[in-house]
CSV table of N, CA and C in Angstrom, one decimal:
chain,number,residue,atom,x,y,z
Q,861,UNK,N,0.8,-1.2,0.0
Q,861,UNK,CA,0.0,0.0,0.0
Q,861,UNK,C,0.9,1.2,0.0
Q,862,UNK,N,0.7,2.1,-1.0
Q,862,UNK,CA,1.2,3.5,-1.0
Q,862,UNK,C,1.1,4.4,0.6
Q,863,UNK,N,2.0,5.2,0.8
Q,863,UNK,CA,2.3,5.9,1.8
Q,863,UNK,C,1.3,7.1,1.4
Q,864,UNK,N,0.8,7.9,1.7
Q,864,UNK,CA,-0.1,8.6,2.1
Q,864,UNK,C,0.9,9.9,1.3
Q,865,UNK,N,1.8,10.4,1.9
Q,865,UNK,CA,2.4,11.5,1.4
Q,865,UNK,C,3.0,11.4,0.2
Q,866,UNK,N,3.3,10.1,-0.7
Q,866,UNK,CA,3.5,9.6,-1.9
Q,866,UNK,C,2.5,9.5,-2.7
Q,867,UNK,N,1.3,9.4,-2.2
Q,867,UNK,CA,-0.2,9.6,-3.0
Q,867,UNK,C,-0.6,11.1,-2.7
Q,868,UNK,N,-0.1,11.8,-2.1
Q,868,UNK,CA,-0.3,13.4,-2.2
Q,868,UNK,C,0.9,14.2,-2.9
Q,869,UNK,N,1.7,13.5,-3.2
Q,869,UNK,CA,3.0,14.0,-3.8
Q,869,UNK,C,2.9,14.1,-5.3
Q,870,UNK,N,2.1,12.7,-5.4
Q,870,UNK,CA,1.6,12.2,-7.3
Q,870,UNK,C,0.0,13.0,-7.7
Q,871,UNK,N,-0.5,13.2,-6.6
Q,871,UNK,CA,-1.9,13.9,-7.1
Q,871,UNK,C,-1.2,15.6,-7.4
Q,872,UNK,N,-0.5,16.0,-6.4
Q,872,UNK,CA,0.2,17.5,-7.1
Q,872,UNK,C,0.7,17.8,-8.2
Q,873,UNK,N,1.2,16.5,-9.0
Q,873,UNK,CA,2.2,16.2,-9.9
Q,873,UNK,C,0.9,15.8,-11.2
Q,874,UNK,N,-0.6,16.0,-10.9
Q,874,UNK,CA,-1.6,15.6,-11.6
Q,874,UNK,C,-1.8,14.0,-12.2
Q,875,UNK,N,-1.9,13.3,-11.0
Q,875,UNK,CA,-2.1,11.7,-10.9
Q,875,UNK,C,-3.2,11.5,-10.5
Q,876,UNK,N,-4.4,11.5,-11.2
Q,876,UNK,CA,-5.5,11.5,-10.9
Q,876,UNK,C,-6.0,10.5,-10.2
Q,877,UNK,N,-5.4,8.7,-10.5
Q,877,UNK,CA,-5.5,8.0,-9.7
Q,877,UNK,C,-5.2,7.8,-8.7
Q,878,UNK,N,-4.3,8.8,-7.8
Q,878,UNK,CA,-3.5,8.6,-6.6
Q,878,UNK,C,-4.8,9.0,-6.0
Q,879,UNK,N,-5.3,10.2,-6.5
Q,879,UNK,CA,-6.6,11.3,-6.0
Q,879,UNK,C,-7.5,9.9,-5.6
Q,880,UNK,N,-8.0,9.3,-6.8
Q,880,UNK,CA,-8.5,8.0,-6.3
Q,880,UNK,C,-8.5,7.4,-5.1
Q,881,UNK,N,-7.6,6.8,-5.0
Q,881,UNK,CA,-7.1,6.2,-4.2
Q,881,UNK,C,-7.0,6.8,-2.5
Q,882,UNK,N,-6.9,8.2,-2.7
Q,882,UNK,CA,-7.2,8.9,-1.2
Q,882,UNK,C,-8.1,9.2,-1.0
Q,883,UNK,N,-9.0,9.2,-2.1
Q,883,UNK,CA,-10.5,9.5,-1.5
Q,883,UNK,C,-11.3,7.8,-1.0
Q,884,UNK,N,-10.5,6.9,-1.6
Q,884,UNK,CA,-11.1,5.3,-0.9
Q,884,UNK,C,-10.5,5.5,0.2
Q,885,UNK,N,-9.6,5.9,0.6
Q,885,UNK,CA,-8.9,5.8,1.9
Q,885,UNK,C,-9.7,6.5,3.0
Q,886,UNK,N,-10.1,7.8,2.3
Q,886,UNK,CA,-10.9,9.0,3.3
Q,886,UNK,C,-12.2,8.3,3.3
Q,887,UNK,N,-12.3,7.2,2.6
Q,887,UNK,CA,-14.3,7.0,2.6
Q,887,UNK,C,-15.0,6.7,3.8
Q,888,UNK,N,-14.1,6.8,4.8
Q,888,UNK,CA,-15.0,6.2,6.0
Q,888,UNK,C,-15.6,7.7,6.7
Q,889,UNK,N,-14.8,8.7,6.5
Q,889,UNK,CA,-14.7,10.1,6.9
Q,889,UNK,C,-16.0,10.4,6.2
Q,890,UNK,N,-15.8,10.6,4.7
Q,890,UNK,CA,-16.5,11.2,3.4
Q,890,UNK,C,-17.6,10.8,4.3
Q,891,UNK,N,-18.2,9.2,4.5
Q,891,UNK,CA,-19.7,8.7,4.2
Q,891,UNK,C,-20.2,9.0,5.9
Q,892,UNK,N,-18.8,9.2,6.9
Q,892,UNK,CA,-19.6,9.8,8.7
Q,892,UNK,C,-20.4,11.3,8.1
Q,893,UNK,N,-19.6,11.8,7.4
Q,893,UNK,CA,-20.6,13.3,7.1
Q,893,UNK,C,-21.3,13.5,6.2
Q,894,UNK,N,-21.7,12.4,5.2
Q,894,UNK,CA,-23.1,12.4,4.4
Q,894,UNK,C,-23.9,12.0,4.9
Q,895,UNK,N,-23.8,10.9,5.9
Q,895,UNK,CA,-25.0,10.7,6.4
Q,895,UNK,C,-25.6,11.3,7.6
Q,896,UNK,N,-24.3,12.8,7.8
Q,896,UNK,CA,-25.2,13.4,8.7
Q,896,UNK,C,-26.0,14.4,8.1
Q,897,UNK,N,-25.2,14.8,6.7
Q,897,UNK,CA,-25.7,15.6,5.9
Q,897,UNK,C,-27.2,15.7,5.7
Q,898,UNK,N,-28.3,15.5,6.4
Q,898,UNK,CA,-29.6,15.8,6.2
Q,898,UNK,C,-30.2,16.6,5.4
Q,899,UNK,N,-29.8,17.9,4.9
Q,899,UNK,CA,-29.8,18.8,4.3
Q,899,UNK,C,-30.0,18.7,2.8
Q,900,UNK,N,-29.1,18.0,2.9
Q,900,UNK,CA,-28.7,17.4,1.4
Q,900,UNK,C,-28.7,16.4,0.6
Q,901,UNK,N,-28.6,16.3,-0.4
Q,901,UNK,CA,-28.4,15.4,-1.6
Q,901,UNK,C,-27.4,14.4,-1.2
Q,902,UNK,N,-27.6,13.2,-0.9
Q,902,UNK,CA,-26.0,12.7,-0.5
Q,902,UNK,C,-25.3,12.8,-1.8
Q,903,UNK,N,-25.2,12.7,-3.1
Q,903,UNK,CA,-24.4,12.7,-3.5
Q,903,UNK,C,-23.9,14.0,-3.8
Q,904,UNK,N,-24.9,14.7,-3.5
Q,904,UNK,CA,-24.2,16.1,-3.5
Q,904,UNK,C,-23.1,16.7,-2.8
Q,905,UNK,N,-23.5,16.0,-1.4
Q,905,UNK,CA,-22.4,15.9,-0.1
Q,905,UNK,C,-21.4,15.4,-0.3
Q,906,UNK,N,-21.4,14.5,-0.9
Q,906,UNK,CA,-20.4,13.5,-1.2
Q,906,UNK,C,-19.3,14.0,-2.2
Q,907,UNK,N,-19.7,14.6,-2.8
Q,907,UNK,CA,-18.9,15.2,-4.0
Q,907,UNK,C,-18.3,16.2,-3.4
Q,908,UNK,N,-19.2,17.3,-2.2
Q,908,UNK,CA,-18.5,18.8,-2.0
Q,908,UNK,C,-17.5,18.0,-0.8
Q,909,UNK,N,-17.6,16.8,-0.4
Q,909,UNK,CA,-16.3,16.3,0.7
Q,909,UNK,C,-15.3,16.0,0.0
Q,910,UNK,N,-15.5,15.4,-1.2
Q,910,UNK,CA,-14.4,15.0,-2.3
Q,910,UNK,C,-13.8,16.0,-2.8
Q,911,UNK,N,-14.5,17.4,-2.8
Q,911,UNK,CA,-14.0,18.6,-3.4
Q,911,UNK,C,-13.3,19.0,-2.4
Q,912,UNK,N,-13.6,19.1,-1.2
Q,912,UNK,CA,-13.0,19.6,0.1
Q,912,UNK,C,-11.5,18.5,0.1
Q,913,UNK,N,-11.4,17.7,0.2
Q,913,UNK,CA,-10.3,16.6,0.3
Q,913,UNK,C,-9.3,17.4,-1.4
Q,914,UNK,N,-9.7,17.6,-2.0
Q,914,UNK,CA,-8.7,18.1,-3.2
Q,914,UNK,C,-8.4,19.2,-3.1
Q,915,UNK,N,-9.0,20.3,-2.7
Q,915,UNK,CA,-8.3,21.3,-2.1
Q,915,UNK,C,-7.8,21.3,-0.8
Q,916,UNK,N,-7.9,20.4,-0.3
Q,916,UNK,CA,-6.9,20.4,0.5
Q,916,UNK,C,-5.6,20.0,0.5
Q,917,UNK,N,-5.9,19.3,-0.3
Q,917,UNK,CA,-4.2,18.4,-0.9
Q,917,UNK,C,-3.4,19.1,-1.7
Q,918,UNK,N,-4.0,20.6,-2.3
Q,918,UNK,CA,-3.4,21.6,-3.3
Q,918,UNK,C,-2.6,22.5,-2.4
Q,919,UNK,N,-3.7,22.7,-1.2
Q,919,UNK,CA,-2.9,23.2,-0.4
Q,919,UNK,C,-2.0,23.3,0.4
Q,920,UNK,N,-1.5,21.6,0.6
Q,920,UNK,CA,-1.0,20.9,2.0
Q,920,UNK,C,0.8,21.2,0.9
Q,921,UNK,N,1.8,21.8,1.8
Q,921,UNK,CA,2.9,21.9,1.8
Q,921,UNK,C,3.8,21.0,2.1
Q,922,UNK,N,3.5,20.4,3.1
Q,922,UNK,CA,4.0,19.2,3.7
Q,922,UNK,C,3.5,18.3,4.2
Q,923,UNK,N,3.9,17.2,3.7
Q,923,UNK,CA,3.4,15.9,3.7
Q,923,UNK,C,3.9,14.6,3.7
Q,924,UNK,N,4.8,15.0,4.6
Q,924,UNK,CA,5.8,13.3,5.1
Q,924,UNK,C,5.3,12.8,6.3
Q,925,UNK,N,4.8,13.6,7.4
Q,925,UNK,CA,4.2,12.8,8.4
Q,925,UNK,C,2.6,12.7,8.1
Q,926,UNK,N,2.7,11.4,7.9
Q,926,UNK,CA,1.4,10.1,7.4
Q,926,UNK,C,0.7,10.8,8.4
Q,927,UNK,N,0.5,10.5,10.0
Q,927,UNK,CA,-0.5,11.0,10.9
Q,927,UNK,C,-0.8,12.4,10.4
Q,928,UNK,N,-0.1,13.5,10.6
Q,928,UNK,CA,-0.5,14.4,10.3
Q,928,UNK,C,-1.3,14.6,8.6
Q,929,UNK,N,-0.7,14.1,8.1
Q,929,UNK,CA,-1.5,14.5,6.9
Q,929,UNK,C,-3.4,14.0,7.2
Q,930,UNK,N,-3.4,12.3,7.5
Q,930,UNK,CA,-5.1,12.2,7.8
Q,930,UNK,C,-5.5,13.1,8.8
Q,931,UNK,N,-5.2,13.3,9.7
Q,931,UNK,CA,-5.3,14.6,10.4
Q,931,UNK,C,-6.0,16.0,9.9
Q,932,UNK,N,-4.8,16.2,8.6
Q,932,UNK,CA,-5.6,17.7,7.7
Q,932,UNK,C,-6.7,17.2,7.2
Q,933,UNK,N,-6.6,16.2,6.5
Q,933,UNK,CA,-7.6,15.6,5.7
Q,933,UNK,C,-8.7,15.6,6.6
Q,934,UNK,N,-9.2,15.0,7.1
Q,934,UNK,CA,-10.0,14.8,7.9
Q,934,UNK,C,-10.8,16.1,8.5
Q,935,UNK,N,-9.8,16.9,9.1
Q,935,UNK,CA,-10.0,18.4,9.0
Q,935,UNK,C,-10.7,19.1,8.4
Q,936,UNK,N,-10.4,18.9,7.2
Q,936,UNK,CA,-11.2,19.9,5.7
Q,936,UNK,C,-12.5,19.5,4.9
Q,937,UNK,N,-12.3,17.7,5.7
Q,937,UNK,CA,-13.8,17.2,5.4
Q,937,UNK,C,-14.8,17.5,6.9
Q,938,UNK,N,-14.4,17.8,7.7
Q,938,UNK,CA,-15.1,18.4,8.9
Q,938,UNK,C,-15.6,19.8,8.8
Q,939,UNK,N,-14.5,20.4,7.8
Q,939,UNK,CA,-14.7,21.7,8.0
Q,939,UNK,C,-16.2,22.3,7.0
Q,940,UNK,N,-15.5,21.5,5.5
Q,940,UNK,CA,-16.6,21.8,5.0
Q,940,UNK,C,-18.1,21.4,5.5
Q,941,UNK,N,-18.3,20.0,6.1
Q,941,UNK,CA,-19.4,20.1,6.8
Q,941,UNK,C,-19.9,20.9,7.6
Q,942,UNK,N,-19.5,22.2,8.1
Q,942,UNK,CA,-19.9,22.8,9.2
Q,942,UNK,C,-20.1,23.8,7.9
Q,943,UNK,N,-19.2,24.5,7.1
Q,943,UNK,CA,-19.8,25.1,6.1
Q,943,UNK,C,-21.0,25.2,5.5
Q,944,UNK,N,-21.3,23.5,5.1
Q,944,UNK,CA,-22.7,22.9,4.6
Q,944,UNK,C,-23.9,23.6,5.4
Q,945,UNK,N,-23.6,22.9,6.7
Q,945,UNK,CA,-24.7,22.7,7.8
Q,945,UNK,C,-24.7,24.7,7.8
Q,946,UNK,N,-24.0,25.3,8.1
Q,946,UNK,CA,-24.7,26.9,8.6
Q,946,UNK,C,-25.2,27.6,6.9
Q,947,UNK,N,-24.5,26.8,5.8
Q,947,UNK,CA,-25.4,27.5,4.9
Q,947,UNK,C,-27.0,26.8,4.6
Q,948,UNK,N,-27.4,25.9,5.1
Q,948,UNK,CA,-28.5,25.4,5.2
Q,948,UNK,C,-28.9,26.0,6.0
Q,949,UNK,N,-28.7,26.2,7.0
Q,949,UNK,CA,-29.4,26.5,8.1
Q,949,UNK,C,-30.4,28.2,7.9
Q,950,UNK,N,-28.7,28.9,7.3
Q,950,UNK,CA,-29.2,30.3,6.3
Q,950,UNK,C,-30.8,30.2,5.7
Q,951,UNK,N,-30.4,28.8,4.7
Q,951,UNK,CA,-31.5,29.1,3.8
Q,951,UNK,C,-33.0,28.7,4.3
Q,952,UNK,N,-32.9,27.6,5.4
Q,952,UNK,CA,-33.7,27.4,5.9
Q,952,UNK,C,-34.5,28.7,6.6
Q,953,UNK,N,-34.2,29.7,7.4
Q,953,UNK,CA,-34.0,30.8,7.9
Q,953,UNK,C,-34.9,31.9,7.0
Q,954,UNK,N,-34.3,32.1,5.5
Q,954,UNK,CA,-34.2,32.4,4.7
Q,954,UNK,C,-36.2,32.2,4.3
Q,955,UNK,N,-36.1,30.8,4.0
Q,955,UNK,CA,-37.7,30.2,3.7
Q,955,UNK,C,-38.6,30.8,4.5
Q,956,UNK,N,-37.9,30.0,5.8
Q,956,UNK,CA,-39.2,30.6,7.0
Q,956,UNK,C,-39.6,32.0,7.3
Q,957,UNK,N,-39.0,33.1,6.9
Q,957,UNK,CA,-39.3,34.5,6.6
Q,957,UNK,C,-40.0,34.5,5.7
Q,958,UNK,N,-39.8,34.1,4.5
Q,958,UNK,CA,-40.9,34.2,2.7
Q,958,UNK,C,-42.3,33.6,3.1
Q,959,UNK,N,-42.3,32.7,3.9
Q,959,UNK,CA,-43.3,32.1,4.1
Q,959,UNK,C,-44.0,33.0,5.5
Q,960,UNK,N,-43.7,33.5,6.5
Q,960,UNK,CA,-44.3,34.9,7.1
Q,960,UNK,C,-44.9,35.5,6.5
Q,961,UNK,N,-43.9,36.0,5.8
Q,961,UNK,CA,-44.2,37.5,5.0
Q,961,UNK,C,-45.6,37.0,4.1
Q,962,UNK,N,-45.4,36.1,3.4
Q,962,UNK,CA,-46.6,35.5,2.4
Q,962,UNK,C,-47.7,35.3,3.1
Q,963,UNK,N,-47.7,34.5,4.4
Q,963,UNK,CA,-48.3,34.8,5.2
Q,963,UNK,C,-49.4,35.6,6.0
Q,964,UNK,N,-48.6,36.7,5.9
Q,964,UNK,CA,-48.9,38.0,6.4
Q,964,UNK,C,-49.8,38.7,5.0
Q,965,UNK,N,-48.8,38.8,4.3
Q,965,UNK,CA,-49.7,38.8,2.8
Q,965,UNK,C,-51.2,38.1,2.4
Q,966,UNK,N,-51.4,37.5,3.0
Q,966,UNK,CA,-52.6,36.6,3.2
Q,966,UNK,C,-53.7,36.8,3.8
Q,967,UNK,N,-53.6,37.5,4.9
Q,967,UNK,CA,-54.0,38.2,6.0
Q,967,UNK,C,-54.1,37.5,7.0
Q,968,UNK,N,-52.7,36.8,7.0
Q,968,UNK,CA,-53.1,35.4,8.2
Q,968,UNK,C,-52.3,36.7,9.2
Q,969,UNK,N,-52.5,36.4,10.4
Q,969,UNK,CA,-51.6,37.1,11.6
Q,969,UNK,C,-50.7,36.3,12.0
Q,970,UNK,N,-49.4,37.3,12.1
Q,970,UNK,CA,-48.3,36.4,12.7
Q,970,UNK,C,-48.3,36.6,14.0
Q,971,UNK,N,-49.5,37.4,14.7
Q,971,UNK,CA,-49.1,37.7,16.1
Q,971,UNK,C,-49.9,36.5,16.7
Q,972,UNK,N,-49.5,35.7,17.8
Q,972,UNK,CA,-50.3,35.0,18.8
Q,972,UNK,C,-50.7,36.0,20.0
Q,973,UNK,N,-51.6,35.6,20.3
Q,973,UNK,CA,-52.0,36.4,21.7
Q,973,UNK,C,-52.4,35.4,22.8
């Protein structure tokens, strides 16, 4: 099995299969945060983790210690889930105002008494 910083060495170098191969590696990560992903499309999720995992590798400078590298990795698939989750949350947010206002528009009352 390839070394972790040897399959990030060859994806920089445009080895698309190494890319492969780290995202099978990351799949246990990828699929903990699609299926928290509620919000969303899994394979939508699934893809913006995949996307998260390749910019991260674009940006990782160093990458000889194996621990640390799943570490970042891991990181950036975490990260973007919290990304996910507060822009859902936005638009959720976002809905339940249109639906007020329309509401109101209606001549329903938004006041309880």
């Amino acid at each position: 099995m390839d070394q972790l910083g040897e399959l990030i060495c060859r994806v920089k170098n445009g080895d698309g299969e190494s890319f492969e191969k780290i995202a099978e590696r990351m799949k246990c990560t990828i699929e903990k945060y699609v299926r928290s992903s509620f919000w969303e499309e899994c394979e939508d999720a699934r893809q913006e983790y995949i996307l998260a995992l390749w910019e991260a590798i674009m940006k990782m400078k160093y990458f000889d210690n194996e621990g640390q590298c799943v570490l970042y990795l891991n990181r950036a698939v975490e990260i973007r889930y919290y990304e996910l989750q507060r822009r859902a949350a936005k638009i959720t947010e976002h809905e339940e105002m249109e639906e007020d206002i329309e509401g109101a528009a209606k001549g329903k009352s938004m006041l309880l008494y």
